[in-house]
Coordinates of C-alpha atoms in Angstrom, one line a residue:
Chain A
X14 CA -27.1 -12.0 -39.0
X15 CA -26.6 -9.5 -36.2
X16 CA -24.1 -10.2 -33.5
X17 CA -24.3 -9.4 -29.8
X18 CA -21.6 -9.6 -27.0
X19 CA -22.9 -10.5 -23.6
X20 CA -20.6 -10.5 -20.5
X21 CA -21.4 -12.6 -17.5
X22 CA -23.2 -14.9 -19.9
X23 CA -22.8 -18.2 -18.1
X24 CA -25.5 -17.9 -15.5
X25 CA -28.2 -15.6 -14.2
X26 CA -29.4 -12.7 -16.3
X27 CA -26.6 -13.0 -18.8
X28 CA -27.3 -16.6 -19.6
X29 CA -31.1 -15.9 -19.9
X30 CA -30.4 -13.0 -22.3
X31 CA -27.9 -15.2 -24.3
X32 CA -30.6 -17.9 -24.7
X33 CA -33.3 -15.5 -25.6
X34 CA -31.2 -13.7 -28.2
X35 CA -29.9 -17.0 -29.7
X36 CA -33.5 -18.2 -30.0
X37 CA -34.3 -15.0 -31.9
X38 CA -31.5 -15.6 -34.4
X39 CA -28.7 -13.3 -33.2
X40 CA -25.1 -14.5 -33.2
X41 CA -24.2 -14.6 -29.5
X42 CA -20.7 -14.0 -28.2
X43 CA -20.7 -14.8 -24.5
X44 CA -18.0 -14.0 -22.0
X45 CA -17.6 -15.9 -18.7
X46 CA -15.1 -16.2 -16.0
X47 CA -14.9 -20.0 -15.7
X48 CA -13.9 -22.2 -18.7
X49 CA -16.2 -25.0 -17.4
X50 CA -19.2 -22.8 -17.1
X51 CA -18.5 -21.2 -20.5
X52 CA -18.5 -24.7 -22.1
X53 CA -21.7 -25.7 -20.3
X54 CA -23.5 -22.6 -21.3
X55 CA -22.5 -22.9 -24.9
X56 CA -23.6 -26.6 -25.0
X57 CA -26.9 -25.7 -23.4
X58 CA -27.7 -23.1 -25.9
X59 CA -26.6 -25.3 -28.8
X60 CA -28.8 -28.1 -27.5
X61 CA -31.9 -25.9 -27.2
X62 CA -31.3 -24.0 -30.5
X63 CA -29.2 -26.2 -32.9
X64 CA -29.2 -23.4 -35.5
X65 CA -27.8 -20.9 -33.1
X66 CA -24.4 -19.4 -33.7
X67 CA -22.8 -19.1 -30.3
X68 CA -19.3 -18.7 -29.1
X69 CA -18.1 -18.3 -25.6
X70 CA -14.8 -16.7 -24.5
X71 CA -13.3 -17.1 -21.1
X72 CA -12.1 -14.0 -19.2
X73 CA -12.0 -12.6 -15.7
X74 CA -13.1 -9.1 -16.6
X75 CA -12.2 -7.5 -13.4
X76 CA -8.5 -7.9 -14.5
X77 CA -7.8 -5.4 -17.2
X78 CA -5.2 -7.6 -18.9
X79 CA -8.0 -10.1 -19.6
X80 CA -10.4 -7.4 -20.9
X81 CA -7.7 -6.5 -23.4
X82 CA -7.2 -10.1 -24.4
X83 CA -10.8 -11.0 -24.8
X84 CA -11.6 -7.8 -26.7
X85 CA -8.9 -8.8 -29.2
X86 CA -10.6 -12.2 -29.5
X87 CA -14.0 -10.7 -29.9
X88 CA -12.9 -8.3 -32.6
X89 CA -11.2 -11.1 -34.5
X90 CA -14.3 -13.2 -34.3
X91 CA -16.5 -10.3 -35.5
X92 CA -14.1 -9.4 -38.3
X93 CA -14.3 -13.0 -39.5
X94 CA -18.0 -13.6 -39.2
X95 CA -19.7 -10.3 -39.1
X96 CA -17.6 -7.9 -41.2
X97 CA -16.4 -6.4 -38.0
X98 CA -19.9 -5.1 -37.0
X99 CA -21.4 -5.4 -33.6
X100 CA -25.1 -4.8 -33.0
X101 CA -25.1 -4.8 -29.3
X102 CA -22.7 -4.9 -26.4
X103 CA -24.4 -6.0 -23.2
X104 CA -22.2 -5.2 -20.2
X105 CA -23.8 -7.4 -17.7
X106 CA -21.0 -9.1 -15.6
X107 CA -21.1 -8.0 -12.0
X108 CA -20.3 -9.1 -8.5
X109 CA -20.8 -8.3 -4.9
X110 CA -18.0 -8.5 -2.4
X111 CA -18.6 -8.6 1.4
X112 CA -15.0 -7.6 2.0
X113 CA -12.7 -5.0 0.5
X114 CA -10.8 -7.0 -2.1
X115 CA -8.6 -5.9 -5.0
X116 CA -7.7 -6.8 -8.6
X117 CA -4.2 -7.3 -10.0
X118 CA -4.1 -3.5 -10.4
X119 CA -4.9 -3.0 -6.8
X120 CA -8.4 -1.7 -7.7
X121 CA -11.4 -2.6 -5.6
X122 CA -13.2 -5.5 -7.2
X123 CA -16.8 -4.3 -7.3
X124 CA -15.8 -1.0 -8.9
X125 CA -13.4 -2.8 -11.2
X126 CA -15.9 -5.4 -12.5
X127 CA -19.2 -3.6 -12.2
X128 CA -18.0 -0.4 -13.8
X129 CA -14.4 -0.3 -15.1
X130 CA -14.6 -3.6 -17.0
X131 CA -17.6 -2.4 -19.1
X132 CA -16.0 1.0 -19.5
X133 CA -12.8 -0.5 -20.9
X134 CA -14.5 -3.2 -23.0
X135 CA -16.8 -0.7 -24.6
X136 CA -13.9 1.4 -25.5
X137 CA -12.0 -1.5 -27.0
X138 CA -15.1 -2.6 -29.0
X139 CA -15.9 0.9 -30.3
X140 CA -14.8 0.3 -33.8
X141 CA -17.1 -2.7 -34.1
X142 CA -19.9 -0.7 -32.5
X143 CA -19.4 2.1 -34.9
X144 CA -19.5 -0.2 -37.8
X145 CA -22.7 -1.9 -36.6
X146 CA -24.2 1.4 -35.3
X147 CA -24.6 -0.6 -32.2
X148 CA -26.1 -0.3 -28.8
X149 CA -24.5 -0.6 -25.4
X150 CA -26.8 -2.0 -22.8
X151 CA -25.6 -2.1 -19.1
X152 CA -27.1 -4.1 -16.3
X153 CA -27.9 -1.5 -13.7
X154 CA -30.0 -1.6 -10.6
X155 CA -32.6 0.5 -9.0
X156 CA -30.4 0.5 -5.9
X157 CA -28.4 3.2 -7.5
X158 CA -31.0 5.7 -6.3
X159 CA -29.9 7.3 -3.1
X160 CA -26.3 6.4 -3.8
X161 CA -23.6 8.9 -4.6
X162 CA -20.1 8.6 -6.0
X163 CA -17.4 9.0 -3.3
X164 CA -15.1 11.0 -5.5
X165 CA -12.0 11.4 -3.2
X166 CA -12.0 7.6 -2.4
X167 CA -14.0 6.0 -5.2
X168 CA -12.8 2.5 -4.3
X169 CA -13.9 3.0 -0.7
X170 CA -10.6 2.1 0.9
X171 CA -11.9 4.0 3.9
X172 CA -15.3 3.0 5.1
X173 CA -15.8 0.1 2.7
X174 CA -19.3 -1.4 2.8
X175 CA -20.5 -4.0 0.4
X176 CA -23.8 -2.3 -0.3
X177 CA -22.2 1.2 -0.5
X178 CA -19.8 -0.1 -3.1
X179 CA -22.4 -2.0 -5.0
X180 CA -24.9 0.9 -5.2
X181 CA -22.1 3.3 -6.2
X182 CA -21.0 1.0 -9.0
X183 CA -24.6 0.8 -10.3
X184 CA -24.8 4.6 -10.2
X185 CA -21.6 4.6 -12.2
X186 CA -23.3 2.4 -14.8
X187 CA -25.9 5.1 -15.4
X188 CA -23.3 7.9 -15.5
X189 CA -21.3 5.8 -18.0
X190 CA -24.3 5.3 -20.2
X191 CA -25.2 9.0 -20.0
X192 CA -21.6 10.0 -20.8
X193 CA -21.4 7.6 -23.7
X194 CA -24.5 9.1 -25.2
X195 CA -23.2 12.6 -25.1
X196 CA -19.9 11.5 -26.6
X197 CA -21.1 9.1 -29.3
X198 CA -24.5 10.5 -30.3
X199 CA -23.1 11.6 -33.7
X200 CA -21.9 8.1 -34.5
X201 CA -25.2 6.3 -34.2
X202 CA -24.2 4.5 -31.0
X203 CA -26.7 4.6 -28.1
X204 CA -26.3 3.4 -24.5
X205 CA -28.8 2.6 -21.8
X206 CA -29.0 0.8 -18.5
X207 CA -31.6 -1.8 -17.5
X208 CA -32.9 -2.3 -14.0
X209 CA -33.6 -6.1 -13.9
X210 CA -35.5 -5.8 -10.6
X211 CA -34.9 -8.4 -7.9
X212 CA -33.8 -11.5 -9.8
X213 CA -33.2 -15.1 -8.6
X214 CA -29.5 -15.4 -9.5
X215 CA -26.3 -16.3 -7.6
X216 CA -24.6 -12.9 -7.7
X217 CA -24.5 -12.7 -4.0
X218 CA -23.1 -16.2 -3.5
X219 CA -20.2 -16.2 -5.9
X220 CA -17.2 -15.5 -3.7
X221 CA -19.1 -12.7 -2.1
X222 CA -18.0 -13.7 1.4
X223 CA -19.0 -12.0 4.6
X224 CA -22.6 -11.8 5.5
X225 CA -23.5 -11.1 1.9
X226 CA -23.9 -14.7 0.9
X227 CA -26.1 -15.4 3.9
X228 CA -28.4 -12.4 3.3
X229 CA -28.6 -13.0 -0.4
X230 CA -29.5 -16.6 0.1
X231 CA -32.6 -15.5 2.0
X232 CA -33.4 -12.6 -0.4
X233 CA -32.9 -14.2 -3.8
X234 CA -35.8 -16.5 -3.3
X235 CA -38.2 -13.6 -3.7
X236 CA -36.7 -12.7 -7.0
X237 CA -38.2 -13.3 -10.4
X238 CA -36.6 -15.8 -12.8
X239 CA -33.8 -14.3 -15.0
X240 CA -35.9 -14.7 -18.2
X241 CA -38.2 -12.0 -17.0
X242 CA -35.6 -9.1 -17.3
X243 CA -34.1 -10.9 -20.3
X244 CA -37.3 -9.9 -22.2
X245 CA -36.3 -6.2 -21.7
X246 CA -32.8 -6.8 -23.1
X247 CA -34.3 -8.6 -26.1
X248 CA -36.7 -5.8 -26.8
X249 CA -33.9 -3.2 -26.6
X250 CA -31.9 -5.2 -29.0
X251 CA -34.8 -5.9 -31.3
X252 CA -36.4 -2.5 -31.8
X253 CA -35.3 -0.8 -35.1
X254 CA -34.5 2.6 -33.6
X255 CA -31.9 2.7 -30.8
X256 CA -33.4 2.9 -27.4
X257 CA -34.2 6.6 -26.8
X258 CA -34.3 6.6 -23.0
X259 CA -31.4 6.1 -20.6
X260 CA -32.9 3.6 -18.1
X261 CA -35.4 0.8 -18.5
X262 CA -37.4 -1.5 -16.3
X263 CA -39.8 -4.2 -17.6
X264 CA -39.6 -2.9 -21.1
X265 CA -40.4 0.7 -20.3
X266 CA -38.3 3.8 -19.5
X267 CA -37.9 4.5 -15.8
X268 CA -37.0 7.5 -13.7
X269 CA -33.4 7.5 -12.5
X270 CA -31.4 9.3 -9.8
X271 CA -31.1 13.0 -10.0
X272 CA -27.4 12.5 -9.3
X273 CA -27.0 11.4 -12.9
X274 CA -25.7 14.7 -14.3
X275 CA -23.5 15.7 -17.1
X276 CA -20.9 17.1 -14.7
X277 CA -20.7 13.8 -12.8
X278 CA -20.6 11.8 -16.0
X279 CA -17.7 13.9 -17.2
X280 CA -15.9 13.5 -13.9
X281 CA -16.4 9.7 -14.0
X282 CA -15.2 9.5 -17.6
X283 CA -12.0 11.4 -16.6
X284 CA -11.4 9.2 -13.6
X285 CA -12.1 6.0 -15.4
X286 CA -10.0 6.9 -18.5
X287 CA -7.1 7.5 -16.1
X288 CA -7.7 4.2 -14.3
X289 CA -7.9 2.3 -17.6
X290 CA -5.2 4.2 -19.4
X291 CA -7.5 5.1 -22.3
X292 CA -9.1 8.2 -23.7
X293 CA -12.6 8.3 -25.4
X294 CA -12.7 11.0 -28.0
X295 CA -14.6 14.0 -26.6
Chain B
X25 CA 6.6 13.7 10.8
X26 CA 5.7 14.1 7.2
X27 CA 8.3 12.5 5.0
X28 CA 8.0 10.5 1.8
X29 CA 9.2 7.2 3.2
X30 CA 10.8 4.7 0.8
X31 CA 9.3 1.3 1.3
X32 CA 10.1 -2.1 -0.1
X33 CA 7.3 -4.7 -0.2
X34 CA 7.9 -8.3 -0.8
X35 CA 5.1 -10.5 -2.1
X36 CA 3.6 -7.3 -3.4
X37 CA 1.2 -8.9 -5.9
X38 CA -0.6 -11.1 -3.4
X39 CA -3.9 -10.0 -1.7
X40 CA -2.3 -8.5 1.4
X41 CA 0.7 -7.1 -0.6
X42 CA -1.6 -5.2 -3.0
X43 CA -3.6 -3.6 -0.2
X44 CA -0.4 -2.6 1.7
X45 CA 1.0 -1.2 -1.5
X46 CA -2.2 0.8 -2.0
X47 CA -2.1 2.1 1.5
X48 CA 1.5 3.2 1.2
X49 CA 0.8 4.8 -2.2
X50 CA -2.2 6.6 -0.7
X51 CA 0.2 8.1 1.8
X52 CA 2.5 9.2 -0.9
X53 CA 5.3 6.8 -0.1
X54 CA 7.8 5.8 -2.8
X55 CA 7.5 2.1 -3.5
X56 CA 9.8 -0.7 -4.5
X57 CA 7.8 -3.8 -5.2
X58 CA 9.0 -7.3 -5.6
X59 CA 7.2 -10.6 -6.4
X60 CA 7.9 -13.6 -8.5
X61 CA 6.4 -12.5 -11.9
X62 CA 7.3 -9.3 -13.6
X63 CA 4.0 -8.9 -15.6
X64 CA 2.1 -9.0 -12.3
X65 CA 4.4 -6.3 -10.9
X66 CA 4.0 -4.2 -14.0
X67 CA 0.2 -4.4 -13.7
X68 CA 0.2 -3.4 -10.0
X69 CA 2.7 -0.6 -10.5
X70 CA 0.6 0.8 -13.3
X71 CA -2.5 0.5 -11.3
X72 CA -0.9 2.4 -8.4
X73 CA 0.4 5.1 -10.7
X74 CA -3.0 5.5 -12.3
X75 CA -4.9 5.5 -9.0
X76 CA -2.6 7.5 -6.7
X77 CA 0.0 8.9 -9.0
X78 CA 2.4 6.8 -7.1
X79 CA 6.0 6.1 -8.0
X80 CA 6.6 2.4 -7.8
X81 CA 9.8 0.6 -9.0
X82 CA 9.7 -3.2 -9.5
X83 CA 12.0 -6.1 -9.6
X84 CA 10.8 -9.7 -10.1
X85 CA 12.7 -12.1 -8.0
X86 CA 12.4 -15.6 -6.4
X87 CA 13.3 -14.8 -2.8
X88 CA 14.1 -18.4 -2.1
X89 CA 17.0 -18.2 -4.5
X90 CA 20.1 -16.8 -3.0
X91 CA 21.6 -15.7 -6.3
X92 CA 18.3 -14.0 -7.3
X93 CA 18.3 -12.0 -4.1
X94 CA 21.9 -11.0 -4.7
X95 CA 20.8 -9.8 -8.1
X96 CA 18.0 -7.8 -6.5
X97 CA 20.4 -6.0 -4.1
X98 CA 23.0 -5.6 -6.8
X99 CA 20.3 -3.6 -8.7
X100 CA 19.5 -1.6 -5.6
X101 CA 23.1 -0.9 -4.9
X102 CA 23.8 0.1 -8.5
X103 CA 20.9 2.6 -8.3
X104 CA 22.0 3.8 -4.9
X105 CA 18.6 3.2 -3.4
X106 CA 18.1 3.5 0.3
X107 CA 15.0 2.5 2.2
X108 CA 13.1 3.5 5.4
X109 CA 10.7 0.6 5.6
X110 CA 10.6 -3.1 4.7
X111 CA 7.3 -5.0 4.6
X112 CA 8.0 -8.7 4.6
X113 CA 4.8 -9.9 3.1
X114 CA 6.0 -12.8 0.8
X115 CA 4.8 -16.1 2.3
X116 CA 2.8 -19.2 1.6
X117 CA -0.5 -19.9 3.3
X118 CA -0.9 -23.6 3.3
X119 CA -3.1 -26.2 5.0
X120 CA -3.7 -29.9 5.0
X121 CA -2.5 -32.9 6.9
X122 CA 1.3 -33.3 7.2
X123 CA 1.3 -36.7 5.5
X124 CA -1.2 -35.7 2.8
X125 CA 1.2 -33.1 1.4
X126 CA 4.3 -33.6 -0.7
X127 CA 7.6 -33.3 1.1
X128 CA 8.8 -30.5 -1.1
X129 CA 5.7 -28.4 -0.7
X130 CA 6.2 -28.5 3.1
X131 CA 9.8 -27.5 2.8
X132 CA 8.8 -24.7 0.5
X133 CA 6.8 -23.1 3.4
X134 CA 10.0 -23.0 5.5
X135 CA 12.0 -21.9 2.6
X136 CA 9.8 -18.9 1.7
X137 CA 8.2 -17.9 5.0
X138 CA 11.4 -18.2 7.1
X139 CA 14.6 -18.4 5.0
X140 CA 13.6 -15.9 2.3
X141 CA 12.4 -13.4 4.9
X142 CA 15.7 -13.7 6.8
X143 CA 17.6 -13.3 3.5
X144 CA 15.9 -10.1 2.5
X145 CA 15.8 -8.6 6.0
X146 CA 19.5 -9.2 6.6
X147 CA 20.4 -7.7 3.2
X148 CA 18.2 -4.7 3.9
X149 CA 19.3 -4.0 7.4
X150 CA 23.0 -4.0 6.5
X151 CA 22.2 -1.3 3.9
X152 CA 20.0 0.9 6.1
X153 CA 20.8 4.5 6.5
X154 CA 22.3 5.7 9.8
X155 CA 20.7 8.3 11.8
X156 CA 17.1 7.8 10.6
X157 CA 14.6 5.3 11.9
X158 CA 14.2 2.1 9.9
X159 CA 10.8 0.4 10.1
X160 CA 10.6 -3.4 9.7
X161 CA 7.4 -5.4 9.5
X162 CA 7.0 -9.1 9.6
X163 CA 3.7 -10.6 8.5
X164 CA 3.1 -13.4 11.1
X165 CA -0.4 -14.7 11.7
X166 CA -2.9 -15.4 14.4
X167 CA -1.9 -19.0 13.7
X168 CA 1.5 -18.2 15.2
X169 CA 0.0 -18.0 18.6
X170 CA -1.0 -21.7 18.9
X171 CA 0.2 -25.1 17.8
X172 CA -2.1 -25.8 14.8
X173 CA -2.9 -29.3 13.7
X174 CA -3.6 -29.5 9.9
X175 CA -1.6 -26.3 9.5
X176 CA 1.3 -27.4 11.6
X177 CA 4.2 -26.3 9.4
X178 CA 2.6 -23.1 8.4
X179 CA 1.7 -22.1 12.0
X180 CA 5.2 -23.0 13.2
X181 CA 6.8 -20.9 10.4
X182 CA 4.7 -17.9 11.5
X183 CA 5.7 -18.6 15.1
X184 CA 9.3 -18.3 14.1
X185 CA 8.6 -14.9 12.6
X186 CA 6.8 -13.7 15.7
X187 CA 9.5 -14.8 18.1
X188 CA 12.2 -13.6 15.8
X189 CA 10.6 -10.3 15.4
X190 CA 10.3 -9.6 19.1
X191 CA 13.9 -10.7 19.7
X192 CA 15.3 -8.7 16.8
X193 CA 13.3 -5.7 18.0
X194 CA 15.1 -5.9 21.3
X195 CA 18.5 -6.5 19.7
X196 CA 18.3 -3.5 17.5
X197 CA 16.4 -1.2 19.8
X198 CA 19.4 1.1 20.3
X199 CA 20.0 1.5 16.6
X200 CA 16.9 3.1 15.5
X201 CA 15.3 -0.1 14.0
X202 CA 11.6 -0.5 14.8
X203 CA 10.2 -3.9 14.4
X204 CA 6.5 -4.8 14.2
X205 CA 5.0 -8.3 14.0
X206 CA 1.5 -8.4 12.3
X207 CA -0.7 -11.3 13.4
X208 CA -3.9 -11.1 11.4
X209 CA -6.7 -13.6 11.5
X210 CA -8.5 -14.5 8.2
X211 CA -8.1 -12.1 5.4
X212 CA -10.1 -12.1 2.2
X213 CA -7.0 -12.1 0.0
X214 CA -8.0 -14.6 -2.6
X215 CA -11.1 -16.5 -3.8
X216 CA -9.8 -19.6 -2.0
X217 CA -9.2 -17.6 1.2
X218 CA -12.8 -16.3 1.0
X219 CA -14.2 -19.8 0.6
X220 CA -12.1 -21.0 3.5
X221 CA -13.5 -18.2 5.7
X222 CA -17.0 -19.1 4.6
X223 CA -16.4 -22.8 5.3
X224 CA -15.6 -21.9 9.0
X225 CA -19.0 -20.4 9.4
X226 CA -19.4 -18.0 12.3
X227 CA -15.9 -18.6 13.5
X228 CA -14.6 -17.6 10.1
X229 CA -16.8 -14.5 10.2
X230 CA -15.7 -13.2 13.6
X231 CA -11.9 -13.9 13.2
X232 CA -11.7 -12.4 9.7
X233 CA -10.1 -8.9 9.6
X234 CA -10.8 -6.2 7.1
X235 CA -7.9 -6.0 4.7
X236 CA -7.9 -2.3 4.1
X237 CA -8.1 -1.5 7.8
X238 CA -5.3 -4.0 8.7
X239 CA -3.2 -2.4 6.0
X240 CA -3.8 1.2 7.3
X241 CA -3.2 0.3 10.9
X242 CA -0.2 -1.8 10.2
X243 CA 1.6 1.2 8.8
X244 CA 0.3 3.4 11.6
X245 CA 1.6 0.9 14.2
X246 CA 4.9 0.4 12.6
X247 CA 5.4 4.2 12.6
X248 CA 4.3 4.3 16.3
X249 CA 7.0 1.7 17.1
X250 CA 4.6 -1.0 18.3
X251 CA 5.9 -4.5 18.8
X252 CA 2.9 -6.7 17.9
X253 CA -0.3 -6.0 16.1
X254 CA -3.2 -8.5 16.4
X255 CA -6.1 -7.0 14.5
X256 CA -9.6 -7.4 15.9
X257 CA -10.8 -7.5 19.6
X258 CA -12.0 -11.1 19.3
X259 CA -8.6 -12.2 17.9
X260 CA -6.8 -10.4 20.8
X261 CA -9.1 -12.3 23.2
X262 CA -8.4 -15.6 21.5
X263 CA -4.7 -14.8 21.6
X264 CA -4.8 -14.2 25.3
X265 CA -6.8 -17.4 25.9
X266 CA -4.3 -19.3 23.7
X267 CA -1.4 -18.1 25.9
X268 CA -3.2 -19.2 29.1
X269 CA -4.4 -22.6 28.1
X270 CA -2.1 -25.6 28.0
X271 CA -0.7 -26.1 24.5
X272 CA -2.0 -29.7 24.2
X273 CA -5.6 -28.6 25.0
X274 CA -5.4 -25.7 22.4
X275 CA -4.1 -28.1 19.8
X276 CA -7.0 -30.6 20.5
X277 CA -9.6 -27.8 20.2
X278 CA -8.1 -26.4 17.0
X279 CA -7.9 -29.8 15.5
X280 CA -11.6 -30.3 15.9
X281 CA -12.4 -26.9 14.5
X282 CA -10.2 -27.3 11.4
X283 CA -11.6 -30.8 10.8
X284 CA -15.1 -29.5 10.9
X285 CA -14.2 -26.6 8.5
X286 CA -12.5 -29.0 6.1
X287 CA -15.6 -31.2 6.1
X288 CA -17.5 -28.3 4.7
X289 CA -15.2 -27.1 2.1
X290 CA -13.0 -29.9 0.8

């Protein structure tokens, strides 16, 4: 049995992917912020697919202490049930914040969750990914096009804007995937990002605050149901060869921003390593 | 004046404390952070060091405990530390009907928002260096400007800080102590605070201040020797109206507003 880890797996795209992969016979390790929602999601999957092997873990991934804790739990679970091998890590958890808000570290929350959490979790799960010659799949967004990284003030402490911060974090997702590929190509690990399109989820309503909740309430109705993008994730997990492209939409490779360069990826790695207190091997 | 100020922040691990700490770190100030739990302080200090290369010392301390505060200042004295600025952020935000809350929880508001603030401020001022300005900031609230049904104890505790701040400013004017009272409206400091803002609808939206901007300007205004900082043009207007209208009328209007907001959220 192959195992996958999915963050943000209690609702929206993450839950749809968890259900789809559980149905296809993967062992699914879900991570969610609320203990109640974790329990509900696990019960829902077990009810639909009684054979499924699913385990949910509770962690607020924007707080690095909790990323460390849940990574230990995931590694222990994989060691016990999967010989320590992970087939795919799906860094999906994300948020939108209408206001400048910070984590325990004093980091801006969108940058901390949408980018740094996946950056750190991937690092902590590297041994399992190496063992499983696994894939890293990140939930990106086409809104990264036109965005740039504000290097001197990456957390936008000056001139914070919810969409600026969101788009920048989604550009970081692509830079992270590109940087991972250049660093880990020799180890059989492959990373890519998925553009889910406009999806009917609650991302803009969960503690987003400001006008974001209102605007998203109007906009999400035009989105497709979450199982539409979930098919792309399932295809990327299921194909024998690791995904060759960097960015996918609707099952196919898609063009991404020209700002995704090796130099920027390296710069983001350097910055993120410092902010997480880790060092990926070059 | 470009000098690396030495700043103590109480309540540093809360939503406002973290952003103020980040603002001071960005300016290159040397930080001394206190809050109630050491692991939270360690995490914040590490984050500030990684993000800004900031130097931040920490000491966990229950400011409502006299002996604990003596311990804090014994540590400071033993290290020979001297400060240029104190940001009194530690406080409890609290709402709910007076009779719907436990007696002890209500007393805790006075104990932390008022007593603890006086305790730290007094200890700090008696240790200030002579001949250089000392900057003192009290975090009051927009709520300090009116009597506030359903937030009666909290609002009155913030009123204490506002009046105290203005009086102390006058008292120590000749001694180089510069005192600022910060009176923010809503701030998106926690998930609950954000839900509270959302529950107030348009009112919540227009009276809410941007945390990062409030933090930046608070430090600017303290350095510029301002007395009171009410962030946001709408809040300043509300403050002025609040001063002109009879207190009974203001209380009646606010009571209606909070009841409506509570109907949405609780």
